[in-house]
Coordinates of C-alpha atoms in Angstrom, one line a residue:
M27 CA 111.4 -48.2 -38.5
A28 CA 107.3 -47.0 -39.4
S29 CA 107.3 -46.7 -35.4
V30 CA 109.7 -44.2 -35.8
D31 CA 108.4 -42.3 -38.0
Q32 CA 105.6 -42.7 -37.3
L33 CA 107.2 -41.1 -34.2
G34 CA 108.5 -38.3 -36.2
V35 CA 106.3 -37.1 -37.5
A36 CA 103.3 -36.9 -34.4
T37 CA 106.6 -34.9 -33.2
G38 CA 106.4 -32.1 -36.4
R39 CA 102.4 -32.6 -35.8
V40 CA 102.1 -31.6 -32.3
A41 CA 105.3 -28.9 -33.0
A42 CA 103.4 -27.3 -35.7
R43 CA 100.3 -27.4 -33.2
D44 CA 102.3 -24.9 -30.0
A45 CA 103.9 -23.3 -33.9
R46 CA 100.4 -22.2 -34.2
I47 CA 98.8 -21.9 -30.6
R48 CA 102.1 -19.1 -30.4
R49 CA 100.6 -17.1 -33.0
I50 CA 97.7 -16.9 -32.0
Y51 CA 99.1 -15.5 -28.4
A52 CA 101.0 -13.5 -30.5
R53 CA 98.3 -11.5 -32.5
R54 CA 95.8 -12.0 -29.6
S55 CA 98.7 -10.3 -27.0
A56 CA 99.2 -7.1 -29.8
Q57 CA 95.9 -6.3 -30.3
W58 CA 95.5 -5.6 -26.7
W59 CA 98.6 -4.3 -24.4
P60 CA 97.9 -1.3 -27.6
P61 CA 94.7 -0.3 -25.7
I62 CA 95.5 -1.3 -22.1
A63 CA 99.5 0.3 -22.6
V64 CA 97.0 3.7 -22.8
L65 CA 95.1 3.0 -20.4
A66 CA 98.0 3.5 -17.8
L67 CA 98.7 6.9 -19.1
L68 CA 95.2 8.2 -19.2
V69 CA 95.4 6.8 -15.0
G70 CA 98.8 8.1 -14.8
L71 CA 97.5 11.3 -16.4
W72 CA 94.3 12.2 -14.5
Y73 CA 95.7 11.7 -11.3
L74 CA 98.3 14.4 -12.7
V75 CA 95.3 16.7 -13.2
A76 CA 93.1 15.7 -9.7
T77 CA 96.8 16.1 -7.5
Y78 CA 96.7 20.0 -9.3
Y79 CA 92.6 20.3 -8.4
D80 CA 93.5 19.6 -4.7
R81 CA 96.7 20.7 -4.1
V82 CA 96.6 23.5 -5.7
Q83 CA 93.3 24.9 -6.8
G84 CA 91.1 23.5 -3.9
L85 CA 88.7 21.9 -6.3
A86 CA 89.1 18.2 -5.0
F87 CA 85.9 17.7 -6.5
L88 CA 85.8 19.1 -9.5
V89 CA 88.6 16.7 -11.2
P90 CA 88.4 13.5 -8.2
Y91 CA 91.2 10.4 -8.1
P92 CA 90.7 7.3 -10.1
H93 CA 90.5 5.8 -6.5
L94 CA 87.8 7.4 -5.8
V95 CA 85.9 7.5 -8.3
L96 CA 86.0 3.3 -7.7
K97 CA 84.7 3.2 -4.4
A98 CA 82.0 5.6 -5.3
A99 CA 81.3 3.2 -8.0
F100 CA 80.9 -0.2 -6.0
A101 CA 81.8 0.4 -1.5
D102 CA 79.9 4.0 -1.1
P103 CA 76.6 3.0 0.2
L104 CA 74.3 5.0 -0.5
F105 CA 75.7 6.0 -4.3
S106 CA 76.6 2.6 -5.8
P107 CA 73.1 1.2 -5.2
Q108 CA 71.8 4.1 -7.8
L109 CA 73.8 4.4 -10.5
V110 CA 73.2 0.1 -10.0
Q111 CA 69.3 1.0 -10.3
D112 CA 69.3 4.7 -12.5
L113 CA 71.7 1.8 -15.3
G114 CA 69.4 -0.6 -15.8
N115 CA 65.9 2.0 -16.6
S116 CA 69.5 4.3 -19.2
T117 CA 70.0 0.7 -20.2
Q118 CA 66.0 0.1 -20.6
V119 CA 64.9 3.5 -22.7
A120 CA 68.6 2.6 -25.0
L121 CA 67.6 -0.3 -25.7
T122 CA 64.0 -0.6 -26.3
G123 CA 65.1 3.8 -28.6
L124 CA 67.1 1.0 -30.1
V125 CA 65.1 -1.8 -31.2
V126 CA 62.4 1.5 -32.6
A127 CA 65.5 2.7 -34.6
I128 CA 66.5 -0.4 -36.2
V129 CA 63.0 -1.8 -37.1
I130 CA 61.4 1.3 -38.5
G131 CA 65.0 2.4 -40.0
V132 CA 65.1 -0.6 -42.4
A133 CA 62.3 -0.5 -43.1
W134 CA 62.3 3.3 -44.7
A135 CA 66.0 1.8 -46.2
I136 CA 64.1 -1.0 -47.6
L137 CA 61.2 1.8 -48.7
M138 CA 63.3 3.4 -50.6
S139 CA 65.5 1.7 -52.3
Q140 CA 62.4 0.2 -54.9
A141 CA 62.9 3.7 -56.6
K142 CA 64.3 6.3 -57.3
W143 CA 61.4 8.8 -56.8
I144 CA 60.5 7.4 -53.8
E145 CA 64.2 7.5 -52.2
R146 CA 64.5 11.5 -53.6
S147 CA 61.4 12.0 -51.4
L148 CA 62.0 10.2 -48.8
Y149 CA 65.6 11.1 -48.7
P150 CA 65.5 14.3 -47.3
Y151 CA 63.6 14.0 -44.9
A152 CA 66.1 11.7 -43.3
V153 CA 68.4 13.8 -42.9
I154 CA 66.7 16.6 -42.2
L155 CA 65.9 14.4 -38.7
Q156 CA 69.0 14.0 -38.2
C157 CA 70.0 17.6 -38.8
I158 CA 67.0 18.8 -35.8
P159 CA 68.8 20.4 -32.7
I160 CA 67.5 18.3 -30.3
L161 CA 67.3 20.3 -27.5
A162 CA 65.6 22.2 -29.2
L163 CA 62.6 20.0 -29.3
V164 CA 62.9 18.6 -26.0
P165 CA 59.4 21.6 -24.9
L166 CA 57.6 19.8 -27.5
I167 CA 58.0 16.2 -26.8
G168 CA 57.6 16.3 -23.0
A169 CA 53.5 18.6 -23.5
L170 CA 53.1 16.0 -26.5
F171 CA 53.7 12.5 -24.6
G172 CA 54.8 13.9 -21.5
Y173 CA 58.0 13.4 -19.1
E174 CA 58.5 9.8 -18.7
F175 CA 59.5 7.2 -20.5
L176 CA 57.7 7.3 -24.5
S177 CA 59.7 10.5 -24.4
R178 CA 62.6 10.0 -23.4
V179 CA 62.3 6.6 -26.1
I180 CA 61.8 9.1 -29.1
V181 CA 64.6 11.7 -28.0
T182 CA 66.7 8.2 -28.9
V183 CA 65.1 6.8 -32.0
M184 CA 65.9 9.9 -33.1
I185 CA 69.2 10.3 -32.5
S186 CA 70.2 7.1 -34.0
I187 CA 68.0 6.4 -36.1
F188 CA 70.4 8.0 -39.1
P189 CA 73.0 5.8 -38.9
M190 CA 70.0 2.6 -39.2
V191 CA 68.5 4.9 -42.2
S192 CA 71.6 5.5 -44.0
N193 CA 74.0 2.5 -44.1
T194 CA 71.3 0.1 -44.8
L195 CA 70.2 2.4 -48.0
F196 CA 73.7 1.8 -48.6
G197 CA 74.1 -1.9 -48.4
L198 CA 70.7 -3.1 -51.1
Q199 CA 72.1 -0.4 -53.9
S200 CA 75.4 -2.1 -53.2
V201 CA 74.5 -5.5 -55.3
D202 CA 76.4 -6.5 -58.1
R203 CA 75.1 -5.2 -61.4
A204 CA 75.4 -8.9 -63.0
Q205 CA 74.1 -10.5 -60.2
R206 CA 71.0 -7.9 -60.0
E207 CA 70.9 -8.8 -64.0
L208 CA 70.7 -12.3 -63.6
F209 CA 67.5 -11.6 -61.5
T210 CA 66.4 -9.8 -64.1
L211 CA 66.4 -12.7 -66.5
Q212 CA 65.2 -15.5 -64.1
G213 CA 61.4 -12.8 -63.2
A214 CA 62.8 -12.4 -60.5
G215 CA 60.1 -10.8 -58.1
R216 CA 60.9 -6.9 -56.0
W217 CA 59.9 -10.1 -53.5
T218 CA 62.6 -11.9 -53.9
T219 CA 64.8 -9.8 -55.1
L220 CA 65.1 -8.3 -52.1
T221 CA 65.4 -11.7 -50.2
K222 CA 67.0 -13.2 -51.7
L223 CA 69.9 -10.9 -52.9
Q224 CA 69.7 -7.5 -51.9
F225 CA 69.0 -7.6 -47.9
P226 CA 71.7 -10.6 -47.8
A227 CA 73.9 -8.5 -49.7
A228 CA 73.3 -5.4 -47.5
L229 CA 74.0 -7.5 -44.2
P230 CA 77.8 -6.1 -43.7
S231 CA 76.6 -2.3 -43.7
I232 CA 73.3 -3.2 -41.5
F233 CA 75.6 -4.1 -38.8
V234 CA 78.2 -1.1 -39.5
G235 CA 74.8 0.7 -39.1
L236 CA 73.4 -1.5 -36.0
R237 CA 76.8 -0.5 -34.4
T238 CA 77.1 3.4 -34.8
A239 CA 72.8 3.3 -34.1
A240 CA 74.0 0.9 -30.4
G241 CA 77.0 3.7 -29.0
L242 CA 73.9 6.8 -29.9
S243 CA 71.0 5.4 -28.4
V244 CA 72.4 6.0 -25.6
I245 CA 73.2 9.1 -25.8
G246 CA 70.3 9.8 -26.5
A247 CA 69.3 8.0 -23.1
I248 CA 70.9 9.7 -21.6
V249 CA 70.4 13.5 -23.1
G250 CA 66.3 12.6 -23.0
D251 CA 67.0 11.3 -18.9
Q252 CA 68.7 14.5 -18.5
F253 CA 65.5 16.8 -20.4
F254 CA 62.1 15.3 -19.2
Q255 CA 63.5 14.6 -15.5
R256 CA 60.0 13.6 -14.1
G257 CA 58.9 9.2 -14.0
T258 CA 61.5 6.6 -12.8
P259 CA 65.3 8.8 -12.9
G260 CA 68.5 7.2 -14.6
L261 CA 72.6 8.2 -15.4
G262 CA 71.7 11.7 -16.5
V263 CA 69.1 12.1 -13.8
L264 CA 72.0 11.2 -11.9
I265 CA 74.8 12.9 -13.2
Q266 CA 72.8 16.0 -12.6
V267 CA 71.7 15.9 -9.9
S268 CA 76.1 14.7 -8.6
T269 CA 77.0 17.4 -10.2
S270 CA 74.3 19.6 -8.0
R271 CA 76.1 18.0 -5.1
L272 CA 79.5 19.2 -5.8
N273 CA 79.4 15.3 -5.7
G274 CA 83.1 14.9 -8.8
A275 CA 83.6 11.2 -7.7
G276 CA 79.4 10.1 -8.4
T277 CA 79.1 12.2 -11.2
Y278 CA 82.7 10.4 -12.6
A279 CA 81.1 7.2 -11.9
A280 CA 77.5 8.2 -13.7
I281 CA 80.0 8.9 -16.8
L282 CA 82.3 7.0 -17.2
T283 CA 78.7 4.1 -15.8
A284 CA 77.5 6.2 -19.3
S285 CA 80.1 5.3 -21.7
A286 CA 81.1 2.0 -20.2
L287 CA 76.9 0.9 -20.8
G288 CA 77.6 2.6 -24.5
V289 CA 80.7 0.3 -25.0
V290 CA 79.4 -2.6 -23.8
V291 CA 76.3 -2.1 -26.0
F292 CA 78.8 -1.4 -28.8
L293 CA 80.7 -4.4 -28.6
V294 CA 77.8 -6.5 -28.3
F295 CA 76.4 -5.7 -32.0
G296 CA 79.9 -5.9 -32.8
L297 CA 80.1 -10.2 -32.7
L298 CA 77.1 -10.3 -33.1
G299 CA 78.0 -9.1 -37.1
R300 CA 80.8 -11.0 -36.8
L301 CA 78.8 -14.5 -36.2
V302 CA 76.6 -13.6 -38.2
V303 CA 78.3 -12.7 -41.7
G304 CA 81.1 -13.1 -40.5
K305 CA 82.4 -16.4 -42.3
W306 CA 81.6 -14.6 -45.5
Y307 CA 82.4 -11.5 -45.3
D308 CA 86.1 -9.5 -43.0
F309 CA 83.6 -8.0 -40.4
G310 CA 86.4 -5.2 -38.2

C-alpha cells in the first residue's frame, strides 16, 4: 500500500514538473512569436516596395530585394570581408566611447549628488552638452584632435554621455528618506552613505542609462565615421561609399549591420543588468 502511495506521489510530481515546463515554454513562445510575426510582415512589405521600385520606377538600387541584401552581407566575395572589417572598427570606436561615457557620466552624477549647489552648477552643462548640434562641432573637433580614432571617440562620448549622467543622478537621489536618515543617525559619512546606500539603490537606474547609452554609442560611432573619413574606416564610410556607387544592396547591408550592432550592445547590457540586479529588482 505504501508503494502505491509513493508511486502516486512520484506521478504527481512528474505531472507538476511537466506542467511547469509547459508553462515556461508557453510563456517564452508568447514573448517571441509577436516579434517574429512583425518581422515577417515587414519583410513582405519590403518585397512589395522593392518590386515597385524595380519594375515600375526602374530604380532597383533605391530599395533592393531583401535576399540581395543578405547576399551582399554574407556571400559577396568583395563586399562581405570589407563589411566584417568595418564592423570591427566601428565596434571598437563604439565600445571605447561607451566606456569613457560610463566613467565620466557616473563620476559626474556622483559629484552632483553630494550637494544641491554642485548639481545646480554642473547639471545645466550636461543639458547643454546634450543639446549641442554635434554636426556643427565636427569641423572644430577635427581641427583640434585630428580626423582619426580620437575624434570618433569624442563624438561617441558626446552623444552617449547624457543618459549616464541623468539616470545615475536620478538613482542616487531616489534613495528612501528614512534609510538616509537612519544612516545619518548612525553617524555614517558621505563615502559610507554613497557606497553602502546610494550606489546600490541606484544600480537599476544606472543600467537603464547603460542600455540607452549603449545604443547611442553605436550612432555616435557611425556619425563620427561619416565625417572623419581619414584613418581606419568603419561602417559609416562603407555606407557612404556604397551609396555613391549606387550599390543599394551594400548600403542596406551596412545599415542593417550597424542596427544589429546597436541591438546586440543593447541586449548585452540588458542581460548584464538582469544578472546584477534582477534578483531583487524587476529589471525589464
